[in-house]
Coordinates of C-alpha atoms and ligand atoms in Angstrom, one line a residue:
X1321 CA 0.0 0.0 0.0
X1322 CA 1.4 3.4 -0.9
X1323 CA 1.4 6.0 1.9
X1324 CA 0.1 9.0 0.0
X1325 CA 1.1 12.5 1.2
X1326 CA -2.2 13.8 0.1
X1327 CA -5.4 12.5 -1.5
X1328 CA -5.5 15.2 -4.2
X1329 CA -2.8 17.4 -5.6
X1330 CA -4.3 20.3 -7.6
X1331 CA -1.9 21.9 -10.0
X1332 CA -2.8 25.6 -10.7
X1333 CA -4.7 28.0 -8.6
X1334 CA -6.8 29.7 -11.3
X1335 CA -10.6 29.7 -11.0
X1336 CA -10.7 26.0 -12.0
X1337 CA -8.1 24.8 -9.5
X1338 CA -9.5 26.8 -6.6
X1339 CA -13.0 25.6 -7.2
X1340 CA -11.9 22.0 -7.6
X1341 CA -9.9 22.1 -4.3
X1342 CA -12.9 23.6 -2.4
X1343 CA -15.3 21.0 -3.8
X1344 CA -13.0 18.1 -3.0
X1345 CA -12.2 19.3 0.5
X1346 CA -15.9 19.8 1.2
X1347 CA -16.5 16.2 0.1
X1348 CA -13.9 14.5 2.2
X1349 CA -10.5 14.8 0.5
X1350 CA -7.2 15.9 1.9
X1351 CA -6.1 18.5 -0.7
X1352 CA -2.9 20.3 -1.5
X1353 CA -3.0 23.1 -4.1
X1354 CA 0.2 24.5 -5.7
X1355 CA 0.6 27.5 -8.0
X1356 CA 3.6 28.5 -10.1
X1357 CA 2.9 32.3 -9.8
X1358 CA 4.4 33.7 -6.6
X1359 CA 2.0 36.7 -6.5
X1360 CA -1.8 36.4 -6.0
X1361 CA -2.9 39.1 -8.4
X1362 CA -2.9 38.8 -12.2
X1363 CA -4.9 40.9 -14.6
X1364 CA -8.3 39.4 -15.2
X1365 CA -9.3 37.9 -18.5
X1366 CA -12.9 36.7 -17.7
X1367 CA -15.4 39.3 -16.7
X1368 CA -18.8 37.6 -16.9
X1369 CA -20.2 34.8 -14.7
X1370 CA -23.3 32.9 -15.7
X1371 CA -26.3 32.1 -13.6
X1372 CA -25.7 28.3 -13.6
X1373 CA -22.1 28.9 -12.4
X1374 CA -23.5 30.8 -9.4
X1375 CA -25.8 28.0 -8.7
X1376 CA -22.9 25.5 -8.8
X1377 CA -20.8 27.6 -6.5
X1378 CA -23.7 28.2 -4.0
X1379 CA -23.2 25.1 -1.8
X1380 CA -19.5 26.1 -1.4
X1381 CA -20.7 29.3 0.4
X1382 CA -19.1 31.8 -1.9
X1383 CA -21.9 33.3 -3.8
X1384 CA -22.7 36.2 -1.4
X1385 CA -19.1 37.4 -1.6
X1386 CA -19.2 37.1 -5.4
X1387 CA -22.4 39.0 -5.7
X1388 CA -21.1 41.7 -3.4
X1389 CA -18.0 42.2 -5.7
X1390 CA -19.8 42.0 -9.0
X1391 CA -22.6 43.9 -10.9
X1392 CA -25.7 41.7 -11.3
X1393 CA -27.5 44.3 -13.5
X1394 CA -25.1 45.5 -16.1
X1395 CA -26.3 47.9 -18.7
X1396 CA -25.0 47.6 -22.2
X1397 CA -24.9 50.0 -25.2
X1398 CA -24.7 48.3 -28.5
X1399 CA -23.0 50.5 -31.1
X1400 CA -24.0 49.7 -34.7
X1401 CA -22.5 52.4 -37.0
X1402 CA -24.3 55.6 -36.1
X1403 CA -27.0 53.8 -34.0
X1404 CA -26.6 53.2 -30.2
X1405 CA -29.0 50.6 -28.9
X1406 CA -29.5 50.3 -25.1
X1407 CA -29.7 46.6 -24.1
X1408 CA -31.0 45.6 -20.7
X1409 CA -29.8 42.3 -19.5
X1410 CA -30.9 42.7 -15.9
X1411 CA -33.9 40.8 -14.4
X1412 CA -34.0 38.2 -17.1
X1413 CA -37.1 36.1 -17.5
X1414 CA -35.4 33.1 -16.0
X1415 CA -37.7 31.2 -13.6
X1416 CA -36.3 28.3 -11.6
X1417 CA -33.1 30.0 -10.5
X1418 CA -32.1 32.2 -7.6
X1419 CA -29.8 34.1 -10.0
X1420 CA -31.8 35.3 -12.9
X1421 CA -29.0 37.5 -14.2
X1422 CA -25.5 37.5 -15.5
X1423 CA -22.8 38.8 -13.1
X1424 CA -20.2 41.2 -14.3
X1425 CA -17.3 40.3 -12.1
X1426 CA -13.5 40.4 -12.5
X1427 CA -11.8 37.0 -12.6
X1428 CA -9.2 38.3 -10.1
X1429 CA -12.1 38.9 -7.6
X1430 CA -13.4 35.4 -8.2
X1431 CA -10.0 34.0 -7.4
X1432 CA -9.7 36.1 -4.3
X1433 CA -13.1 34.9 -3.0
X1434 CA -12.3 31.2 -3.8
X1435 CA -8.9 31.3 -2.2
X1436 CA -10.3 32.9 1.0
X1437 CA -13.0 30.2 1.2
X1438 CA -10.3 27.6 0.9
X1439 CA -8.1 29.3 3.5
X1440 CA -11.1 29.2 5.9
X1441 CA -11.1 25.4 5.5
X1442 CA -7.4 25.4 6.5
X1443 CA -6.0 24.9 2.9
X1444 CA -3.6 27.6 1.8
X1445 CA -2.6 28.0 -1.8
X1446 CA 1.2 27.2 -2.0
X1447 CA 2.4 30.0 -4.3
X1448 CA 5.7 30.0 -6.2
X1449 CA 5.6 26.2 -6.4
X1450 CA 5.7 24.6 -9.9
X1451 CA 5.1 21.0 -10.8
X1452 CA 8.0 20.2 -13.2
X1453 CA 7.5 16.4 -13.7
X1454 CA 5.0 13.8 -12.9
X1455 CA 4.5 10.1 -13.3
X1456 CA 1.7 7.5 -12.7
X1457 CA 2.7 4.9 -10.1
X1458 CA 2.3 1.2 -11.0
X1459 CA 0.7 0.5 -7.6
X1460 CA -1.8 3.4 -8.1
X1461 CA -1.6 7.1 -7.5
X1462 CA 0.9 9.6 -8.9
X1463 CA 4.2 11.2 -8.1
X1464 CA 4.7 14.9 -8.8
X1465 CA 8.1 16.7 -8.6
X1466 CA 7.6 20.2 -7.1
X1467 CA 10.0 23.0 -7.6
X1468 CA 9.8 26.1 -5.3
X1469 CA 11.0 29.5 -6.5
X1470 CA 13.4 30.1 -3.7
X1471 CA 15.9 27.5 -4.9
X1472 CA 15.0 24.8 -2.3
X1473 CA 15.6 21.2 -3.4
X1474 CA 12.8 19.6 -5.5
X1475 CA 10.1 17.9 -3.5
X1476 CA 8.4 14.6 -4.4
X1477 CA 4.7 14.6 -3.6
X1478 CA 2.9 11.3 -3.6
X1479 CA -0.8 11.7 -4.3
X1480 CA -3.8 9.4 -4.8
X1481 CA -5.1 11.7 -7.6
X1482 CA -3.6 14.6 -9.4
X1483 CA -5.7 17.3 -11.2
X1484 CA -4.2 19.4 -13.8
X1485 CA -5.8 22.8 -13.6
X1486 CA -2.7 24.3 -15.1
X1487 CA -4.1 26.3 -18.0
X1488 CA -3.9 26.0 -21.7
X1489 CA -0.2 25.0 -21.8
X1490 CA -0.8 22.3 -19.2
X1491 CA 2.0 20.0 -18.2
X1492 CA -0.4 17.5 -16.8
X1493 CA -2.3 17.2 -20.1
X1494 CA 0.9 15.9 -21.8
X1495 CA 0.6 12.8 -19.6
X1496 CA -3.1 12.4 -20.3
X1497 CA -3.7 12.9 -24.0
X1498 CA -3.5 15.2 -27.0
X1499 CA -4.9 18.6 -27.6
X1500 CA -7.2 18.7 -30.7
X1501 CA -8.3 21.8 -32.6
X1502 CA -6.7 24.8 -34.1
X1503 CA -5.4 28.4 -33.7
X1504 CA -7.3 31.5 -34.5
X1505 CA -5.9 34.1 -37.0
X1506 CA -7.0 36.8 -34.6
X1507 CA -5.8 37.9 -31.2
X1508 CA -7.5 39.7 -28.4
X1509 CA -6.2 43.0 -27.1
X1510 CA -6.7 43.8 -23.5
X1511 CA -6.0 47.2 -21.9
X1512 CA -6.9 49.2 -18.8
X1513 CA -7.3 52.8 -20.0
X1514 CA -8.5 56.2 -19.1
X1515 CA -10.7 57.9 -21.7
X1516 CA -11.4 61.5 -22.6
X1517 CA -13.7 63.1 -25.2
X1518 CA -12.9 62.3 -28.8
X1519 CA -9.9 64.3 -30.0
X1520 CA -9.1 65.7 -33.4
X1521 CA -8.4 63.1 -36.1
X1522 CA -10.8 60.6 -34.6
X1523 CA -13.6 59.2 -36.8
X1524 CA -15.9 59.4 -33.9
X1525 CA -19.6 59.5 -34.9
X1526 CA -20.8 61.9 -32.3
X1527 CA -19.0 64.7 -30.5
X1528 CA -20.0 63.5 -27.1
X1529 CA -18.3 61.8 -24.1
X1530 CA -18.7 58.0 -23.9
X1531 CA -21.4 57.3 -21.4
X1532 CA -19.9 56.0 -18.1
X1533 CA -21.3 53.2 -15.9
X1534 CA -22.3 51.0 -18.8
X1535 CA -20.6 48.5 -21.0
X1536 CA -20.1 49.5 -24.6
X1537 CA -20.1 46.9 -27.3
X1538 CA -19.2 47.8 -30.9
X1539 CA -20.0 45.4 -33.8
X1540 CA -17.7 46.5 -36.6
X1541 CA -16.3 45.2 -39.8
X1542 CA -13.0 44.3 -38.2
X1543 CA -14.6 42.6 -35.2
X1544 CA -15.7 43.5 -31.8
X1545 CA -14.6 46.2 -29.3
X1546 CA -15.8 46.1 -25.7
X1547 CA -15.3 48.8 -23.1
X1548 CA -16.3 47.8 -19.6
X1549 CA -16.4 50.2 -16.8
X1550 CA -14.6 47.8 -14.4
X1551 CA -10.9 48.1 -15.3
X1552 CA -8.4 46.9 -12.6
X1553 CA -5.7 49.5 -13.0
X1554 CA -7.8 52.2 -14.7
X1555 CA -11.4 53.1 -15.1
X1556 CA -12.0 51.3 -18.4
X1557 CA -11.2 47.7 -19.4
X1558 CA -10.9 47.5 -23.2
X1559 CA -11.2 44.2 -25.1
X1560 CA -10.9 44.1 -28.9
X1561 CA -10.1 41.6 -31.6
X1562 CA -7.6 42.1 -34.4
X1563 CA -5.5 40.1 -36.8
X1564 CA -2.7 38.3 -34.9
X1565 CA 0.9 39.2 -35.5
X1566 CA 3.6 36.7 -36.5
X1567 CA 5.3 36.5 -33.1
X1568 CA 5.0 33.2 -31.3
X1569 CA 3.7 34.1 -27.8
X1570 CA 2.1 31.4 -25.6
X1571 CA -1.7 31.0 -26.2
X1572 CA -4.3 32.2 -23.8
X1573 CA -2.1 34.1 -21.4
X1574 CA -1.5 37.9 -21.6
X1575 CA 1.5 38.6 -23.8
X1576 CA 3.4 41.8 -24.6
X1577 CA 1.9 45.3 -24.2
X1578 CA 0.1 47.1 -27.1
X1579 CA 1.3 50.7 -28.0
X1580 CA -1.2 53.5 -27.2
X1581 CA -1.5 54.5 -30.9
X1582 CA -2.6 51.0 -31.8
X1583 CA -5.2 51.0 -29.0
X1584 CA -6.5 54.4 -30.2
X1585 CA -6.7 53.0 -33.8
X1586 CA -9.0 50.3 -32.6
X1587 CA -11.2 52.8 -30.8
X1588 CA -11.3 55.1 -33.8
X1589 CA -12.0 52.2 -36.3
X1590 CA -14.9 51.3 -34.0
X1591 CA -16.2 54.8 -34.3
X1592 CA -16.3 55.3 -30.5
X1593 CA -16.3 59.0 -29.4
X1594 CA -13.3 58.6 -27.1
X1595 CA -9.6 59.5 -26.8
X1596 CA -7.3 57.3 -24.8
X1597 CA -5.6 59.6 -22.4
X1598 CA -3.7 57.0 -20.4
X1599 CA -2.8 53.3 -20.7
X1600 CA -2.3 51.7 -17.3
X1601 CA -1.8 48.2 -18.6
X1602 CA -2.2 46.4 -21.9
X1603 CA -1.5 42.9 -23.4
X1604 CA -2.2 40.9 -26.5
X1605 CA -3.6 37.4 -26.1
X1606 CA -3.4 34.8 -28.8
X1607 CA -6.4 32.5 -29.1
X1608 CA -7.1 28.9 -30.0
X1609 CA -9.9 26.4 -30.0
X1610 CA -8.9 23.0 -28.7
X1611 CA -10.1 20.2 -26.5
X1612 CA -8.1 17.4 -24.8
X1613 CA -8.4 14.0 -26.5
X1614 CA -8.9 12.6 -23.0
X1615 CA -9.9 14.2 -19.7
X1616 CA -8.4 11.5 -17.5
X1617 CA -5.8 8.8 -17.5
X1618 CA -5.6 6.6 -14.3
X1619 CA -5.1 8.9 -11.4
X1620 CA -4.5 12.0 -13.6
X1621 CA -7.3 14.4 -14.5
X1622 CA -7.4 17.7 -16.5
X1623 CA -10.0 20.4 -16.1
X1624 CA -10.6 24.0 -17.2
X1625 CA -8.3 25.6 -19.8
X1626 CA -6.0 22.5 -19.4
X1627 CA -8.8 20.5 -20.9
X1628 CA -10.4 22.9 -23.4
X1629 CA -9.7 26.4 -24.6
X1630 CA -12.1 28.9 -26.3
X1631 CA -12.3 32.3 -27.8
X1632 CA -13.8 34.8 -25.3
X1633 CA -17.1 34.7 -27.3
X1634 CA -20.0 33.8 -25.1
X1635 CA -17.8 34.3 -22.0
X1636 CA -17.5 30.5 -21.5
X1637 CA -13.9 29.6 -20.5
X1638 CA -14.0 30.4 -16.8
X1639 CA -17.6 29.2 -16.5
X1640 CA -17.0 25.9 -18.2
X1641 CA -13.8 25.4 -16.0
X1642 CA -15.9 25.9 -12.9
X1643 CA -18.5 23.3 -14.2
X1644 CA -15.6 20.8 -14.7
X1645 CA -14.3 21.5 -11.2
X1646 CA -17.6 21.2 -9.4
X1647 CA -18.3 17.9 -11.3
X1648 CA -14.9 16.4 -10.6
X1649 CA -14.4 17.7 -7.0
X1650 CA -17.1 15.8 -5.3
X1651 CA -16.2 12.6 -7.1
X1652 CA -12.6 12.8 -6.0
X1653 CA -13.6 13.8 -2.5
X1654 CA -16.0 10.8 -2.2
X1655 CA -13.5 8.4 -3.9
X1656 CA -10.6 9.5 -1.6
X1657 CA -12.7 9.2 1.5
X1658 CA -14.0 5.8 0.5
X1659 CA -10.6 4.2 -0.3
X1660 CA -12.7 1.4 -1.8
X1661 CA -13.6 0.2 -5.3
X1662 CA -15.1 3.6 -6.1
X1663 CA -11.7 5.1 -5.5
X1664 CA -10.1 3.0 -8.3
X1665 CA -9.5 4.6 -11.7
X1666 CA -11.8 2.8 -14.0
X1667 CA -14.7 2.9 -11.5
X1668 CA -18.0 4.3 -12.7
X1669 CA -17.6 7.2 -10.4
X1670 CA -14.3 8.4 -11.6
X1671 CA -14.9 7.5 -15.3
X1672 CA -18.1 9.5 -15.2
X1673 CA -16.1 12.8 -15.1
X1674 CA -14.8 12.4 -18.6
X1675 CA -18.0 10.8 -19.9
X1676 CA -20.0 13.7 -18.6
X1677 CA -17.8 16.7 -19.1
X1678 CA -16.0 16.0 -22.4
X1679 CA -19.2 16.0 -24.5
X1680 CA -20.5 19.0 -22.6
X1681 CA -17.3 21.0 -23.1
X1682 CA -17.1 19.9 -26.8
X1683 CA -20.6 21.4 -27.3
X1684 CA -19.5 24.6 -25.6
X1685 CA -16.5 24.8 -27.8
X1686 CA -18.6 24.3 -31.0
X1687 CA -20.9 27.1 -29.7
X1688 CA -18.1 29.6 -29.0
X1689 CA -16.4 28.7 -32.3
X1690 CA -19.5 29.6 -34.2
X1691 CA -20.2 32.8 -32.2
X1692 CA -16.6 33.9 -32.6
X1693 CA -16.7 33.4 -36.4
X1694 CA -19.8 35.7 -36.5
X1695 CA -18.3 38.2 -34.1
X1696 CA -14.7 38.5 -35.1
X1697 CA -13.7 36.4 -38.1
X1698 CA -12.0 38.2 -41.0
X1699 CA -13.7 35.9 -43.5
X1700 CA -15.4 38.2 -46.1
X1701 CA -18.9 36.7 -45.3
X1702 CA -18.5 37.4 -41.6
X1703 CA -17.3 40.9 -42.3
X1704 CA -20.2 41.5 -44.6
X1705 CA -22.6 40.4 -42.0
X1706 CA -21.2 42.7 -39.4
X1707 CA -20.7 45.7 -41.7
X1708 CA -24.0 45.5 -43.6
X1709 CA -26.5 43.0 -42.3
X1710 CA -26.3 43.8 -38.6
X1711 CA -26.6 47.6 -39.1
X1712 CA -29.6 46.9 -41.5
X1713 CA -31.2 45.0 -38.7
X1714 CA -30.4 47.7 -36.2
X1715 CA -33.9 49.3 -36.2
X1716 CA -35.3 45.9 -35.0
X1717 CA -32.8 45.6 -32.1
X1718 CA -34.4 47.8 -29.5
X1719 CA -37.6 45.8 -30.0
X1720 CA -35.7 42.5 -30.0
X1721 CA -33.8 43.3 -26.8
X1722 CA -37.0 44.1 -25.0
X1723 CA -38.2 40.6 -25.6
X1724 CA -37.2 39.3 -22.2
X1725 CA -38.1 35.7 -22.9
X1726 CA -35.9 35.7 -26.0
X1727 CA -32.9 37.1 -24.1
X1728 CA -33.6 34.6 -21.4
X1729 CA -33.5 31.7 -24.0
X1730 CA -30.0 33.0 -25.1
X1731 CA -28.7 33.2 -21.5
X1732 CA -30.2 29.8 -20.6
X1733 CA -28.3 28.3 -23.6
X1734 CA -25.1 30.0 -22.8
X1735 CA -25.3 29.3 -19.2
X1736 CA -25.8 25.5 -19.7
X1737 CA -29.2 25.3 -18.0
X1738 CA -30.2 22.7 -20.6
X1739 CA -27.2 20.4 -20.0
X1740 CA -28.1 16.9 -19.1
X1741 CA -25.8 14.0 -18.3
X1742 CA -28.2 11.5 -19.9
X1743 CA -25.6 8.9 -20.7
X1744 CA -23.7 8.9 -17.5
X1745 CA -23.2 5.7 -15.5
X1746 CA -24.4 7.7 -12.5
X1747 CA -27.8 8.7 -14.1
X1748 CA -30.2 5.9 -13.1
X1749 CA -34.0 5.5 -13.2
X1750 CA -35.8 2.8 -11.4
X1751 CA -39.0 2.0 -13.1
X1752 CA -42.2 0.8 -11.4
X1753 CA -41.0 -2.8 -11.9
X1754 CA -37.9 -1.8 -9.9
X1755 CA -35.6 -2.6 -12.8
X1756 CA -33.0 0.1 -13.1
X1757 CA -32.5 1.7 -16.5
X1758 CA -30.2 4.4 -17.6
X1759 CA -31.8 7.7 -18.5
X1760 CA -35.3 6.5 -19.0
X1761 CA -38.2 7.9 -21.0
X1762 CA -40.1 9.4 -18.1
X1763 CA -41.4 13.0 -17.7
X1764 CA -39.2 15.7 -19.2
X1765 CA -38.4 17.5 -16.0
X1766 CA -36.2 15.9 -13.3
X1767 CA -35.0 13.1 -15.5
X1768 CA -31.8 11.4 -14.3
X1769 CA -28.9 13.5 -15.4
X1770 CA -31.0 16.8 -15.5
X1771 CA -30.3 19.9 -13.5
X1772 CA -32.8 20.3 -10.6
X1773 CA -34.5 23.6 -10.9
X1774 CA -35.0 26.0 -8.0
X1775 CA -38.7 25.9 -7.1
X1776 CA -40.7 26.8 -4.0
X1777 CA -41.4 23.7 -1.9
X1778 CA -42.9 23.0 1.5
X1779 CA -40.5 21.2 3.9
X1780 CA -40.9 20.7 7.6
X1781 CA -43.8 23.1 7.7
X1782 CA -41.9 25.9 5.9
X1783 CA -42.1 27.3 2.4
X1784 CA -38.6 27.3 1.1
X1785 CA -36.7 27.5 -2.2
X1786 CA -35.4 24.1 -3.1
X1787 CA -31.9 25.4 -3.9
X1788 CA -31.7 26.9 -0.4
X1789 CA -32.2 23.3 0.9
X1790 CA -29.5 22.0 -1.4
X1791 CA -27.1 24.7 -0.6
X1792 CA -24.6 22.6 1.4
X1793 CA -22.2 19.9 0.3
X1794 CA -23.3 16.3 -0.2
X1795 CA -26.0 14.2 -1.7
X1796 CA -29.6 15.2 -1.1
X1797 CA -32.4 12.7 -1.1
X1798 CA -35.8 14.3 -1.9
X1799 CA -38.8 12.4 -0.8
X1800 CA -42.3 12.9 -2.0
X1801 CA -44.9 13.4 0.7
X1802 CA -45.9 9.8 1.1
X1803 CA -42.5 8.1 0.6
X1804 CA -41.1 5.9 3.3
X1805 CA -38.3 7.3 5.5
X1806 CA -34.7 6.9 4.4
X1807 CA -33.1 4.3 6.8
X1808 CA -30.8 6.1 9.3
X1809 CA -27.8 3.8 8.2
X1810 CA -27.9 5.5 4.8
X1811 CA -27.7 9.0 6.1
X1812 CA -24.5 10.7 7.2
X1813 CA -22.7 14.0 7.2
X1814 CA -22.7 14.1 3.4
X1815 CA -26.1 12.4 2.8
X1816 CA -29.1 14.5 3.7
X1817 CA -32.8 13.7 3.3
X1818 CA -35.8 16.1 3.0
X1819 CA -39.5 15.4 2.7
X1820 CA -41.4 17.7 0.4
X1821 CA -44.8 17.9 2.0
X1822 CA -46.5 19.6 -1.0
X1823 CA -45.4 16.9 -3.5
X1824 CA -47.8 14.0 -3.3
X1825 CA -46.5 10.6 -4.2
X1826 CA -44.2 7.9 -2.8
X1827 CA -41.2 8.5 -5.0
X1828 CA -37.7 9.7 -4.3
X1829 CA -35.1 11.7 -6.2
X1830 CA -31.4 11.6 -5.4
X1831 CA -29.6 14.8 -6.2
X1832 CA -25.9 14.8 -6.7
X1833 CA -23.6 17.4 -5.0
X1834 CA -23.5 19.3 -8.3
X1835 CA -27.2 19.6 -8.5
X1836 CA -28.0 17.0 -11.1
X1837 CA -30.4 14.1 -10.6
X1838 CA -28.6 10.9 -10.0
X1839 CA -31.3 8.4 -9.2
X1840 CA -35.1 8.5 -9.6
X1841 CA -37.4 5.9 -8.3
X1842 CA -41.2 5.6 -7.9
X1843 CA -40.8 4.4 -4.2
X1844 CA -38.1 4.6 -1.6
X1845 CA -36.3 1.6 -2.8
X1846 CA -33.6 0.6 -0.3
X1847 CA -31.6 -1.8 -2.5
X1848 CA -31.3 0.6 -5.4
X1849 CA -30.6 3.6 -3.1
X1850 CA -27.9 1.6 -1.3
X1851 CA -26.5 0.5 -4.7
X1852 CA -26.4 4.1 -6.0
X1853 CA -24.8 5.4 -2.8
X1854 CA -22.1 2.7 -3.1
X1855 CA -21.6 3.5 -6.7
X1856 CA -20.6 7.1 -5.7
X1857 CA -18.3 5.7 -3.0
X1858 CA -20.5 6.5 0.0
X1859 CA -20.5 4.0 2.9
X1860 CA -23.8 2.1 3.6
X1861 CA -23.8 0.0 6.7
Ligands
FAD3321 C1 -9.4 37.9 -23.5 C2 -10.1 36.8 -22.7 C3 -11.4 37.1 -22.2 C4 -12.1 36.1 -21.5 N1 -13.3 36.3 -21.0 C5 -14.0 35.3 -20.3 C6 -15.3 35.6 -19.7 O1 -15.8 36.7 -19.7 N2 -15.9 34.5 -19.1 C7 -15.3 33.3 -19.0 O2 -15.9 32.4 -18.5 N3 -14.1 33.1 -19.5 C8 -13.4 34.0 -20.2 N4 -12.2 33.8 -20.7 C9 -11.5 32.5 -20.5 C10 -11.0 32.4 -19.0 O3 -10.1 33.5 -18.7 C11 -10.2 31.1 -18.8 O4 -11.0 30.0 -19.4 C12 -10.0 30.8 -17.4 O5 -9.0 31.7 -16.9 C13 -9.5 29.4 -17.2 O6 -9.1 29.2 -15.8 P1 -8.2 28.0 -15.4 O7 -8.1 28.1 -13.9 O8 -8.6 26.7 -16.0 O9 -6.8 28.3 -16.1 P2 -5.8 29.6 -15.8 O10 -6.6 30.8 -15.4 O11 -4.9 29.7 -16.9 O12 -5.0 29.1 -14.5 C14 -4.0 28.1 -14.6 C15 -3.0 28.3 -13.4 O13 -2.1 27.2 -13.4 C16 -0.8 27.7 -13.1 N5 0.2 26.8 -13.5 C17 0.4 26.4 -14.8 N6 1.4 25.4 -14.9 C18 1.7 25.1 -13.6 C19 2.5 24.2 -13.0 N7 3.3 23.3 -13.8 N8 2.6 24.1 -11.6 C20 1.9 25.0 -10.9 N9 1.0 25.9 -11.4 C21 0.9 26.0 -12.7 C22 -0.8 29.1 -13.8 O14 0.2 29.9 -13.2 C23 -2.2 29.6 -13.6 O15 -2.3 30.4 -12.5 C24 -11.5 34.8 -21.4 C25 -10.2 34.5 -21.9 C26 -9.6 35.5 -22.6 C27 -8.2 35.2 -23.2

């Protein structure tokens, strides 16, 4: 038997690694998290968090802090040639969630909140520590060689599982599989700037100051230009796309600065009435679209940008990485705590991570690829669409953006509300005959593998939102009003049960720690419940 130093070694403390560490700790794992960067702060790339991501993070107790640091009702001005269309994306028509809005929040703030939550659980991020080599061990587990910045001798870390959350140039991924996809011809320019009124020589369309307190989005022939009022080192954060240069910088990470005249040129070409008066920070970021050929190999896993990289279209990268982390974290936590069959690579529990997340991330990648083509491609058709068709449709836009249901459909799709792990080995339905079947043909809502929506329920004499009940780590067994009690031996610190007094019937629904239905049965069926709990590594006496 190997004596592991730790159950889980998380490599990389970006939003994915921090979320994964939190979720695994809360589900029973001993976790160590290492980060190559010595300093905590780095300029944000992501700026938008989706409602589903907030839901996934809620049981970890971090959403209040995120909401306090972000803007849940961002106002947007869409610039289409001479027309400026106000777009309201607050109070979306999104029933069934406690977060019916997008959250404008800096990635650095998200990292600060997650790291603080982890520290509260007694796990500090070890900064200035880089994994330089790793190997799978024949007897199970992995060995990582850790190099600290201060010239200390390398350290060997023996871990039961190792999760590569080490970004797009992932070292861990090299031991797991290939990276399939391609590079974009364009790059993104990021800058924190101060703006004044448009100066002489600008092709600004109106002699007015750019409205503050709102996000400006320009759809132009050359691509998109965003100006967010939440810069980190100056008032405005600028994000624009342009043709990439020939220099070979690493993908996904902020590269060399961009001269002020080039930034001004992007603002002028967009027709924005603004003069850049100061550049506090700027960087160019090369983009690619790729997905790992495998998400796991034995005790090694990859998640977030290490597993898939996107263009910024649809604001998906950070959100999808958090989805991966919340999915994988509870499985590694349960597996580590079980130390049983469920803990073995090749078990249904651990295999389900790749089986669930790779198709989901591939679908997100396809979506962002299509959106990015329309938003920023230099293909003549895409340019024609942006330069001619979109401005022609401009008169319709104020009406379109007032259609709250339509906007909600878009946000629901982007936010992955419709995602269902239908083909997962953890999605089981027990029919009336008590024969388990995967997936099942039953009612559309609450099918195995589906997200559980946030509805009002009556529980222990109180009216309460379902997600408020589920807002703690662990598995949740929801009983219909007339169902039998869950035997005490099946409950525990990470297995909770609730009776929903206003839901007539004898059935039960087992909700996984990430809020998806695991098992559904028409009665409280002890053998199948025990089998499902064992499947996910939970002890049943
Ligand atoms: C311009 C731009 C705008 C974007 N906007 C959005 C948006 O609005 N919404 C959104 O959801 N996404 C957005 N994204 C994508 C998002 O920024 C990334 O998907 C997200 O940062 C991925 O997080 P991560 O934790 O997986 O990886 P990273 O943030 O890259 O973190 C990886 C960490 O691992 C560390 N590391 C690497 N190798 C090692 C090693 N060997 N040992 C120890 N540590 C190591 C690195 O130092 C780094 O801190 C945007 C991306 C770009 C480029």
